CSV table of C-alpha atoms and ligand atoms in Angstrom, one decimal:
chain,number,residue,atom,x,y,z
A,1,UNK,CA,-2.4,1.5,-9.5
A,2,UNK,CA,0.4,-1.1,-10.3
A,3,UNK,CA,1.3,0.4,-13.0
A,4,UNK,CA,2.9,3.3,-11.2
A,5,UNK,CA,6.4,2.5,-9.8
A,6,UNK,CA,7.6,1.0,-6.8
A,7,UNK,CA,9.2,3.0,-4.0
A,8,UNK,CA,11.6,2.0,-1.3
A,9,UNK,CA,12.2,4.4,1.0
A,10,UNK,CA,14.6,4.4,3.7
A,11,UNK,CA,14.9,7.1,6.5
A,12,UNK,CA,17.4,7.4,9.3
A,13,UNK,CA,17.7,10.9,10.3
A,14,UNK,CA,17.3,10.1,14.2
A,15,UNK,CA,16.6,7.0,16.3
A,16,UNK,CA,14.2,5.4,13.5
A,17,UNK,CA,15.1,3.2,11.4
A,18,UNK,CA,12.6,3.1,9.0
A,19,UNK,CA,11.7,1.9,5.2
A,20,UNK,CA,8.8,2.2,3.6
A,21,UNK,CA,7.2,0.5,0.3
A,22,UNK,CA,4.8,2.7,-1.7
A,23,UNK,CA,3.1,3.2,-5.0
A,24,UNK,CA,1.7,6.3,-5.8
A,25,UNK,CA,-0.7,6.9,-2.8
A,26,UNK,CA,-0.8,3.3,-1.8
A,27,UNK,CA,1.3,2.0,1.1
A,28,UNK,CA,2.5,-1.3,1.0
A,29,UNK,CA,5.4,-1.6,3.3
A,30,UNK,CA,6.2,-0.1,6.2
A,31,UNK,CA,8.2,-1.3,8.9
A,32,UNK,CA,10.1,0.6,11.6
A,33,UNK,CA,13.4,-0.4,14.1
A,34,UNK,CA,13.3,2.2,17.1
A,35,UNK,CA,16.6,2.3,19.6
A,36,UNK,CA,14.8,4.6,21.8
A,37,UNK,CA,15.1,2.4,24.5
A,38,UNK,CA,19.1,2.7,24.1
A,39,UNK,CA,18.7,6.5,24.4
A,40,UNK,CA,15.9,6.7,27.6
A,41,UNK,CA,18.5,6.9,29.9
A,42,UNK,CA,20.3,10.0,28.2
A,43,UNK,CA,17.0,11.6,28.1
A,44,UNK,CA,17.7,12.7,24.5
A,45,UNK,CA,19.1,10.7,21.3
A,46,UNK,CA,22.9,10.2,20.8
A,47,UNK,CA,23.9,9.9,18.0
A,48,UNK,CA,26.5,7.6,17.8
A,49,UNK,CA,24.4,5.1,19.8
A,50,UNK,CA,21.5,5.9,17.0
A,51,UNK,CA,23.6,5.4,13.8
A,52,UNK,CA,25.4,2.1,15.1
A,53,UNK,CA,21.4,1.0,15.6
A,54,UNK,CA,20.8,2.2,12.3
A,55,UNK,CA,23.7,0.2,10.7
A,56,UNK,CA,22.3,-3.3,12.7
A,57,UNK,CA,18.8,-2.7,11.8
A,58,UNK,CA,19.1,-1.7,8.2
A,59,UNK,CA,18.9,-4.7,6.1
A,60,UNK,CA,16.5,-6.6,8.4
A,61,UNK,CA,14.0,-3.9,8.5
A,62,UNK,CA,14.4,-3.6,4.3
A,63,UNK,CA,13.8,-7.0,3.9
A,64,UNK,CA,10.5,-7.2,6.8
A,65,UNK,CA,9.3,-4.3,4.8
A,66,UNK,CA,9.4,-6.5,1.2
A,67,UNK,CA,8.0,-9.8,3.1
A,68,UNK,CA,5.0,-8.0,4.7
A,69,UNK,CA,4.6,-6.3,1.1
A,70,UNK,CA,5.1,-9.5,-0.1
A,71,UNK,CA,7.6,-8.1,-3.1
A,72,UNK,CA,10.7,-8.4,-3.9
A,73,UNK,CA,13.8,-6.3,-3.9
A,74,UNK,CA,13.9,-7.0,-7.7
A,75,UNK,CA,10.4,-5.4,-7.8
A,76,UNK,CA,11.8,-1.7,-6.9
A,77,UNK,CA,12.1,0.8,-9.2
A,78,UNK,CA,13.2,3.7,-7.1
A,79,UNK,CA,15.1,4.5,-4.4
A,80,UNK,CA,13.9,7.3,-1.7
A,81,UNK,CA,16.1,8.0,1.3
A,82,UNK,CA,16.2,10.8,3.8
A,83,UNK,CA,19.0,13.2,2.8
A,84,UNK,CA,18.3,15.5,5.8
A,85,UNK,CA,17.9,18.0,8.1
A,86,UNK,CA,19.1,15.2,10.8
A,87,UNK,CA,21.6,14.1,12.7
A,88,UNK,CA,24.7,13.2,10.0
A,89,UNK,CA,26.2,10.2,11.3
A,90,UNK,CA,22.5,8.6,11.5
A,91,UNK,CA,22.0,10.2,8.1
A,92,UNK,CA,25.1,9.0,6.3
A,93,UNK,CA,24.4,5.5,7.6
A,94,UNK,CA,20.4,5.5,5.0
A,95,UNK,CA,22.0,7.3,2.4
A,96,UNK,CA,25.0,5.1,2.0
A,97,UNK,CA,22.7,2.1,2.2
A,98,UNK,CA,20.5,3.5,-0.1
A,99,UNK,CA,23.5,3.8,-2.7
A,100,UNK,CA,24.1,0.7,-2.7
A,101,UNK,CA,20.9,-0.5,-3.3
A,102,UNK,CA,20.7,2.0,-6.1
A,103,UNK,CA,23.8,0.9,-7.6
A,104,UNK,CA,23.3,-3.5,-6.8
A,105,UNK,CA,19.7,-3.0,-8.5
A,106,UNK,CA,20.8,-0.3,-11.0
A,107,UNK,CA,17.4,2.0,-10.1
A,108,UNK,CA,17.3,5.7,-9.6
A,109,UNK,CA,18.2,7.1,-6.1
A,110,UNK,CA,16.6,10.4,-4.8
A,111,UNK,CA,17.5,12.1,-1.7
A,112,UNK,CA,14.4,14.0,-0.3
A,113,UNK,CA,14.0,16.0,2.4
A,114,UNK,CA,12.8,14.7,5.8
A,115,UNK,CA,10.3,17.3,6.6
A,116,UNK,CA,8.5,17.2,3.5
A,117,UNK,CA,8.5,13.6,4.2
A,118,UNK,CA,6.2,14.5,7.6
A,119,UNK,CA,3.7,16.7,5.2
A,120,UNK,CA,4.3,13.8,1.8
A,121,UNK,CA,2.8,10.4,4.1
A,122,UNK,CA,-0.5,12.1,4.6
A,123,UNK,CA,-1.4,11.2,1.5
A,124,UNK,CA,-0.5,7.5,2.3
A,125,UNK,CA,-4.0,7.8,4.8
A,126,UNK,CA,-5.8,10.7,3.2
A,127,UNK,CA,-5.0,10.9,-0.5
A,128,UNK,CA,-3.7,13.6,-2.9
A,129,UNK,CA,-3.4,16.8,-0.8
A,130,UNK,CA,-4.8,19.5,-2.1
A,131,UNK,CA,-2.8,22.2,-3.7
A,132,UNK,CA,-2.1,24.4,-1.8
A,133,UNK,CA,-2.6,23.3,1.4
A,134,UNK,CA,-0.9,24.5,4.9
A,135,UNK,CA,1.6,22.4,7.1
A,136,UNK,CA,2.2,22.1,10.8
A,137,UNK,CA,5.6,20.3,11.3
A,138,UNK,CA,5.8,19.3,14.7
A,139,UNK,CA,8.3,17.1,15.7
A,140,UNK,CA,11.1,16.8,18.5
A,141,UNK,CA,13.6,18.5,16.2
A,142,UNK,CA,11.5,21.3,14.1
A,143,UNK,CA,8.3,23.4,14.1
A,144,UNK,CA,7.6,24.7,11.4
A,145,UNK,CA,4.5,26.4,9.6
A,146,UNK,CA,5.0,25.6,5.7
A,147,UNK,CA,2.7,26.3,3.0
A,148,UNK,CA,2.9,23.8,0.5
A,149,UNK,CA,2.1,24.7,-3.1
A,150,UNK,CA,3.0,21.1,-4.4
A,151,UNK,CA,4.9,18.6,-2.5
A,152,UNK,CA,8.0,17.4,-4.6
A,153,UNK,CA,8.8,21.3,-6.2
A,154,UNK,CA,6.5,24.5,-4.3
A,155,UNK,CA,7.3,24.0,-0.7
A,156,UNK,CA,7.1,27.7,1.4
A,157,UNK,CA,8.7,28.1,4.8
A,158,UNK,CA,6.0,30.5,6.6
A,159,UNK,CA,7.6,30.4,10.2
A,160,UNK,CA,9.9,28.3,12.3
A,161,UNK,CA,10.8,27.6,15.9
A,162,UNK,CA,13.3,30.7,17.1
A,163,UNK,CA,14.5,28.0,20.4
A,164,UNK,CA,13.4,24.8,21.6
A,165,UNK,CA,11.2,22.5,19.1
A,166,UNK,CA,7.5,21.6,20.4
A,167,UNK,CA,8.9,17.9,21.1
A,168,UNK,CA,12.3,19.0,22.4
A,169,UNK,CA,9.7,21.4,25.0
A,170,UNK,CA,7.8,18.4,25.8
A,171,UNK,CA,11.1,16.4,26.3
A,172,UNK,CA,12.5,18.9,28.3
A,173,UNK,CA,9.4,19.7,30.7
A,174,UNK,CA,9.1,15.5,31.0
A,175,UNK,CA,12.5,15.7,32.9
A,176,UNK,CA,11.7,18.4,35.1
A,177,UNK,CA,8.9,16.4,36.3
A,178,UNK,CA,10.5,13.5,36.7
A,179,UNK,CA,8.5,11.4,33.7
A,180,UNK,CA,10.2,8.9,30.9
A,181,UNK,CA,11.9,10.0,28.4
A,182,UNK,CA,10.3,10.7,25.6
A,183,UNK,CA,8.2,12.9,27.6
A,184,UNK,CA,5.2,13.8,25.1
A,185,UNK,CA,3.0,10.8,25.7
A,186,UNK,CA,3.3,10.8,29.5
A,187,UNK,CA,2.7,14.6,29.5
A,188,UNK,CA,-0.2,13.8,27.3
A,189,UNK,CA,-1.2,11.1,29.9
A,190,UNK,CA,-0.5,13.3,32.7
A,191,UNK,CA,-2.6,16.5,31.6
A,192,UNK,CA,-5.7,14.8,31.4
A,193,UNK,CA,-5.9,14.5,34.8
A,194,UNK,CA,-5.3,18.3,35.3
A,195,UNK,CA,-6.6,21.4,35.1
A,196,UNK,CA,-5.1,23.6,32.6
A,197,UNK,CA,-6.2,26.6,34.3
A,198,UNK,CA,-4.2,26.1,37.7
A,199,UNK,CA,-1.5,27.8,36.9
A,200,UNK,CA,-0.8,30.4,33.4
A,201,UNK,CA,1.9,29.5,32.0
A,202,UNK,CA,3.2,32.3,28.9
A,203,UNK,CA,2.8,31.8,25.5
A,204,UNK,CA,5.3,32.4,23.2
A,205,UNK,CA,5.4,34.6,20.5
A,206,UNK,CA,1.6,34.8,20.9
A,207,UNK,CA,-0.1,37.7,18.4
A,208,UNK,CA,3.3,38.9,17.6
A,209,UNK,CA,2.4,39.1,13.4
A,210,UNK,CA,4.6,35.8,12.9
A,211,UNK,CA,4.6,32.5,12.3
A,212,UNK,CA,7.3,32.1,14.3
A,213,UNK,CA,7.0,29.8,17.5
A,214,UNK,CA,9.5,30.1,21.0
A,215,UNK,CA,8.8,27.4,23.4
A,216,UNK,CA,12.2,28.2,25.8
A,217,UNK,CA,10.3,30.9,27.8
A,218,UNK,CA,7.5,28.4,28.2
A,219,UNK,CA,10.3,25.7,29.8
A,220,UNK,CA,11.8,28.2,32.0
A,221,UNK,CA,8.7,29.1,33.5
A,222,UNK,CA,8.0,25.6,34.0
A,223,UNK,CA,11.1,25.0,35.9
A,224,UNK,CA,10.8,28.1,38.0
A,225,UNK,CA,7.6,26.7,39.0
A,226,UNK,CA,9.0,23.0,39.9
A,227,UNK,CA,11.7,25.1,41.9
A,228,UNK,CA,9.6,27.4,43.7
A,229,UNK,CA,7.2,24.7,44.6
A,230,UNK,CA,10.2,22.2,45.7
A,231,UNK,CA,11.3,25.6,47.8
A,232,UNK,CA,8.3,26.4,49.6
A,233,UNK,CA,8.0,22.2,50.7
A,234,UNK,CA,4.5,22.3,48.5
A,235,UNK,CA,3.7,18.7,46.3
A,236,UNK,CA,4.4,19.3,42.8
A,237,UNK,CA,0.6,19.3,41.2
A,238,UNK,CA,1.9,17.3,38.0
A,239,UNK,CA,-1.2,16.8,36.6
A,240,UNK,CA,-1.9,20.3,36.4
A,241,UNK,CA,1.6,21.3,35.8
A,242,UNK,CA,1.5,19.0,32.5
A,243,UNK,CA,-2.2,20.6,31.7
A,244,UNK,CA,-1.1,24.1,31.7
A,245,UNK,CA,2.3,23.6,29.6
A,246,UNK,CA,0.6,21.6,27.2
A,247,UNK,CA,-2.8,24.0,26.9
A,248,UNK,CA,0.3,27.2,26.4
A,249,UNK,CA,2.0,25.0,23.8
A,250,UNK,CA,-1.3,23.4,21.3
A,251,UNK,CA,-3.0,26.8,22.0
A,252,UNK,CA,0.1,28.5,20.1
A,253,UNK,CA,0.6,26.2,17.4
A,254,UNK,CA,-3.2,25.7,16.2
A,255,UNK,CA,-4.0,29.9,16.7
A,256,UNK,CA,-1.1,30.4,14.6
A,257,UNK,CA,-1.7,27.2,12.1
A,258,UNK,CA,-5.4,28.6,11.6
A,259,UNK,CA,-4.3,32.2,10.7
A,260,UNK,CA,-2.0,31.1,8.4
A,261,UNK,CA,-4.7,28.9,6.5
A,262,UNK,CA,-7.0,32.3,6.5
A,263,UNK,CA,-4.2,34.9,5.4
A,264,UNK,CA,-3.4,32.7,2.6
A,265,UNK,CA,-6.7,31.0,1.4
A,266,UNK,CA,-5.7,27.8,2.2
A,267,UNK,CA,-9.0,25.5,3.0
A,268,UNK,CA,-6.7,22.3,3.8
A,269,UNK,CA,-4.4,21.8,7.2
A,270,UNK,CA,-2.5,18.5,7.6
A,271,UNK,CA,-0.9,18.6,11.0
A,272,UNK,CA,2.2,16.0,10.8
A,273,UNK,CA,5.4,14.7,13.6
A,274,UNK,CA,5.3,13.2,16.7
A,275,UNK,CA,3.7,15.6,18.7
A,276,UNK,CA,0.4,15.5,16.1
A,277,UNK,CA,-0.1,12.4,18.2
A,278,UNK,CA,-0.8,14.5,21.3
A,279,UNK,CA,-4.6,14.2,22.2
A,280,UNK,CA,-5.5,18.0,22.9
A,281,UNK,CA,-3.7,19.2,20.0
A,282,UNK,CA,-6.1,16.8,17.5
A,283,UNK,CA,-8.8,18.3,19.7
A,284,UNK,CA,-8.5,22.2,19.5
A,285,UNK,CA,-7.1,21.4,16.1
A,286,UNK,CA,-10.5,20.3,15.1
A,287,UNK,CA,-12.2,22.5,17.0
A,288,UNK,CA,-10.7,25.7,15.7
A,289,UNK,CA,-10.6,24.2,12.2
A,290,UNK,CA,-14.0,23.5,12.1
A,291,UNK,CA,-14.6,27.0,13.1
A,292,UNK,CA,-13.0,28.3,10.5
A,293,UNK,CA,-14.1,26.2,7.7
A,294,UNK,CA,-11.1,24.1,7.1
A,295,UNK,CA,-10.7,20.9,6.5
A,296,UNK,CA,-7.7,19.1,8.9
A,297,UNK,CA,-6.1,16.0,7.7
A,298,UNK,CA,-3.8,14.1,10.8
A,299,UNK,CA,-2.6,10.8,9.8
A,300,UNK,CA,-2.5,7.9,12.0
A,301,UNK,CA,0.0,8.7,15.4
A,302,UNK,CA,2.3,5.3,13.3
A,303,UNK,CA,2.4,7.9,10.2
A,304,UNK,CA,3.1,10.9,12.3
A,305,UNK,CA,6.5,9.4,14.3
A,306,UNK,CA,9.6,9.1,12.0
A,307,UNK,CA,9.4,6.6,9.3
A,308,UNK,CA,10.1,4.8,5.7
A,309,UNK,CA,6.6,5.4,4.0
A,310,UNK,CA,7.0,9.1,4.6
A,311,UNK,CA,10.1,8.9,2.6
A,312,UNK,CA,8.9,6.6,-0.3
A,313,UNK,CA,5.4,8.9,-0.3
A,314,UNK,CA,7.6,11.7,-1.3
A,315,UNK,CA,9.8,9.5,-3.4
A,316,UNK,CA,6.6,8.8,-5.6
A,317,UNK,CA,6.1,12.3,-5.6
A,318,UNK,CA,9.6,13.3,-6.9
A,319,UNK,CA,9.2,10.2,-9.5
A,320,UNK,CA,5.9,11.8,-10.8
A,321,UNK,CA,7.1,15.2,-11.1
A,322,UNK,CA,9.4,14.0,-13.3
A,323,UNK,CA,12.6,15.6,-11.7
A,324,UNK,CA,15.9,14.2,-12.6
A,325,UNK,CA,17.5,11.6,-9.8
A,326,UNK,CA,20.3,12.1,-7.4
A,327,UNK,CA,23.6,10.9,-8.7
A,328,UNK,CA,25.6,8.5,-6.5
A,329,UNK,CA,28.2,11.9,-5.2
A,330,UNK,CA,24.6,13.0,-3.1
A,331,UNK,CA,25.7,14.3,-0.1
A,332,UNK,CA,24.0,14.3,3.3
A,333,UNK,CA,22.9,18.0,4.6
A,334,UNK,CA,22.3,18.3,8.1
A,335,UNK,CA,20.1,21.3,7.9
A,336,UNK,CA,18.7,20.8,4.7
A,337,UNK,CA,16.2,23.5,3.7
A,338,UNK,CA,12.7,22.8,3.3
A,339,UNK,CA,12.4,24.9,-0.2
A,340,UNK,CA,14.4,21.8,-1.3
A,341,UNK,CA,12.2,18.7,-1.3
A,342,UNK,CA,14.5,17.1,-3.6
A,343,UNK,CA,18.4,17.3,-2.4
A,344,UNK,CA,20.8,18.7,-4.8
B,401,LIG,O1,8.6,13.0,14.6
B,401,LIG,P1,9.3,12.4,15.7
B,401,LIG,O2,9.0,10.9,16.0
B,401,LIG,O3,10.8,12.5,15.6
B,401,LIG,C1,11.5,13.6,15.2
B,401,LIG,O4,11.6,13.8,14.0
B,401,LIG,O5,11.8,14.4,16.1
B,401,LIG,O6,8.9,13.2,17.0
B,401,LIG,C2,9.3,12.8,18.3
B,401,LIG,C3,8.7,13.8,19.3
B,401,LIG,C4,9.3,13.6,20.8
B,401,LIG,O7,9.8,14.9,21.2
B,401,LIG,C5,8.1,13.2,21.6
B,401,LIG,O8,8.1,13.6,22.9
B,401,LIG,C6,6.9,13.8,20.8
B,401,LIG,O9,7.3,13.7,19.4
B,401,LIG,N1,5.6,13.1,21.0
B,401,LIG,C7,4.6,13.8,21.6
B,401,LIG,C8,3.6,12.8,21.7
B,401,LIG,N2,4.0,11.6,21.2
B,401,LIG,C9,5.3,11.9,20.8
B,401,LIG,N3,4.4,15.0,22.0
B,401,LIG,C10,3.2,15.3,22.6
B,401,LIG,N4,2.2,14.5,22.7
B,401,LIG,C11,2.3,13.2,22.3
B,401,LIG,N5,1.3,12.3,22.5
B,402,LIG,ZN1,10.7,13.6,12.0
């Protein structure tokens, strides 16, 4: 194993400042700087708060990552930073750190893409994926269905979030009911106290042929409901409330991850973002997946949520495929599309 190269990766595409240390399949390093706290009261990130947190945290969180490795700076031999999609202050801050680090150590830099980054660290917990394999991306800026032929050079875009992301949803809903931002863990929390047959909420996009996912309609209903209910004087159920939005939302997203598996022939899921952390999406995951005959791969909730390793994973990927480095003009790319693991 040590005689495959040393990764740093560094990501800071939203509030996470995060660098990773891999080799290969093995994780090292991995430390993580969150400013979520300074964003809580905004109820969603901004971004100039998030890349001025980036620009504090960065070479702290590089070098806990190298102690708790226990290597050295010296002992890199490539460079992996998020080049996006993201938020392009926050993203200019990692990329421009990661050129200098390039340049002061004189190793290769690659700019990979953050979402194949989600789909990459899997293999961090799980090992190599399997080729192909299909991808749920849910995170609180994407949704996306992806089928992934190999990691650093095949990556497919099957179907994508036409409104809100599943997170963003979860976010959103959280504020209508008057819970912490950010709202998927206390929705989690919240809905296992409820029924999620009190009230029937819509699905979106449900059976419509595509892998497509709408989660806005979902919202709305949700917030006619709050209103009605504050209208007619009746307590707002939030228990159930949280049950039913979050039954409408994982029963979406794993019907429509499990088809895709079958129409292609894909016998391997991995389910990756922050909102894979959510309880009853692992659950009917599982459940419908075993059903099927497919084999579901969720990495740890600490794997799942923004981070470094997900970027050096990928990074070791990139290295092993043999594709040629960024040069030090890389740019950052907001919107970066997932066909491009590698930036250009
Ligand atoms: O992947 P991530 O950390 O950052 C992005 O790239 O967006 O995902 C953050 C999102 C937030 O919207 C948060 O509410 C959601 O993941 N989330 C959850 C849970 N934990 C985090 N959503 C549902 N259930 C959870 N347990
Ligand atoms: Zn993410």
């Amino acid at each position: 194993m040590s005689g495959q190269p040393l990764i740093l990766g560094i990501e800071t595409s939203c509030d996470e400042t995060g660098v990773g240390l891999v080799r290969g399949c093995e994780l090292l390093g991995d430390e993580v700087a969150s400013s979520v706290d300074q964003h809580a009261r905004f109820g969603g990130v901004v971004p100039e708060v998030a890349s001025r947190a980036h620009l504090e945290a960065m070479t702290p969180t590089v070098r806990r990552a190298l102690d708790g490795a226990g290597v050295k700076l010296s002992d890199v031999d490539a460079i992996a930073v998020t080049a996006g999609p993201g938020l392009a202050g926050a993203l200019l801050v990692g990329v421009s750190a990661a050129k200098a680090y390039a340049m002061a150590l004189g190793k290769p830099l690659y700019g990979v893409n953050h979402l194949v980054g989600h789909v990459a660290v899997d293999q961090l917990e799980h090992g190599p994926l399997p080729k192909p394999a299909i991808a749920l991306l849910v995170s609180g800026g994407h949704t996306s269905l992806l089928l992934v032929n190999d990691l650093a050079t095949d990556v497919v875009s099957l179907g994508d979030t036409v409104d809100d992301a599943a997170g963003e949803a979860y976010d959103k809903v959280a504020r209508l009911l008057e819970l912490p931002y950010p709202g998927g863990p206390p929705i989690d929390k919240a809905a296992q106290r409820g029924n999620p047959k009190a009230i029937r909420f819509p699905r979106g996009k449900w059976g419509d042929g595509t892998y497509d996912f709408s989660f806005s309609g979902l919202k709305t209903a949700v917030a006619r409901h709050v209103e009605d209910a504050d209208r007619g004087g009746e307590p707002l159920v939030v228990a159930d409330i949280a049950a039913a939005f979050q039954e409408s939302v994982v029963d979406v997203l794993t019907r429509k991850a499990v088809d895709a598996c079958v129409e292609h022939g894909v016998s391997t899921l991995v389910i990756s973002g922050g909102v894979a952390a959510n309880s009853s999406l692992r659950e009917l995951a599982l459940q419908r997946c075993q059903e099927a005959g497919i084999e579901l791969r969720v990495p740890r909730p600490r794997l799942c949520t923004d981070n470094g390793a997900m970027i050096a994973a990928l990074g070791a990927e990139v290295v092993a495929a043999g594709l040629p480095p960024s040069t030090l003009d890389l740019a950052t790319d907001t919107s970066l599309p997932v066909e491009h693991p590698l930036a250009v």
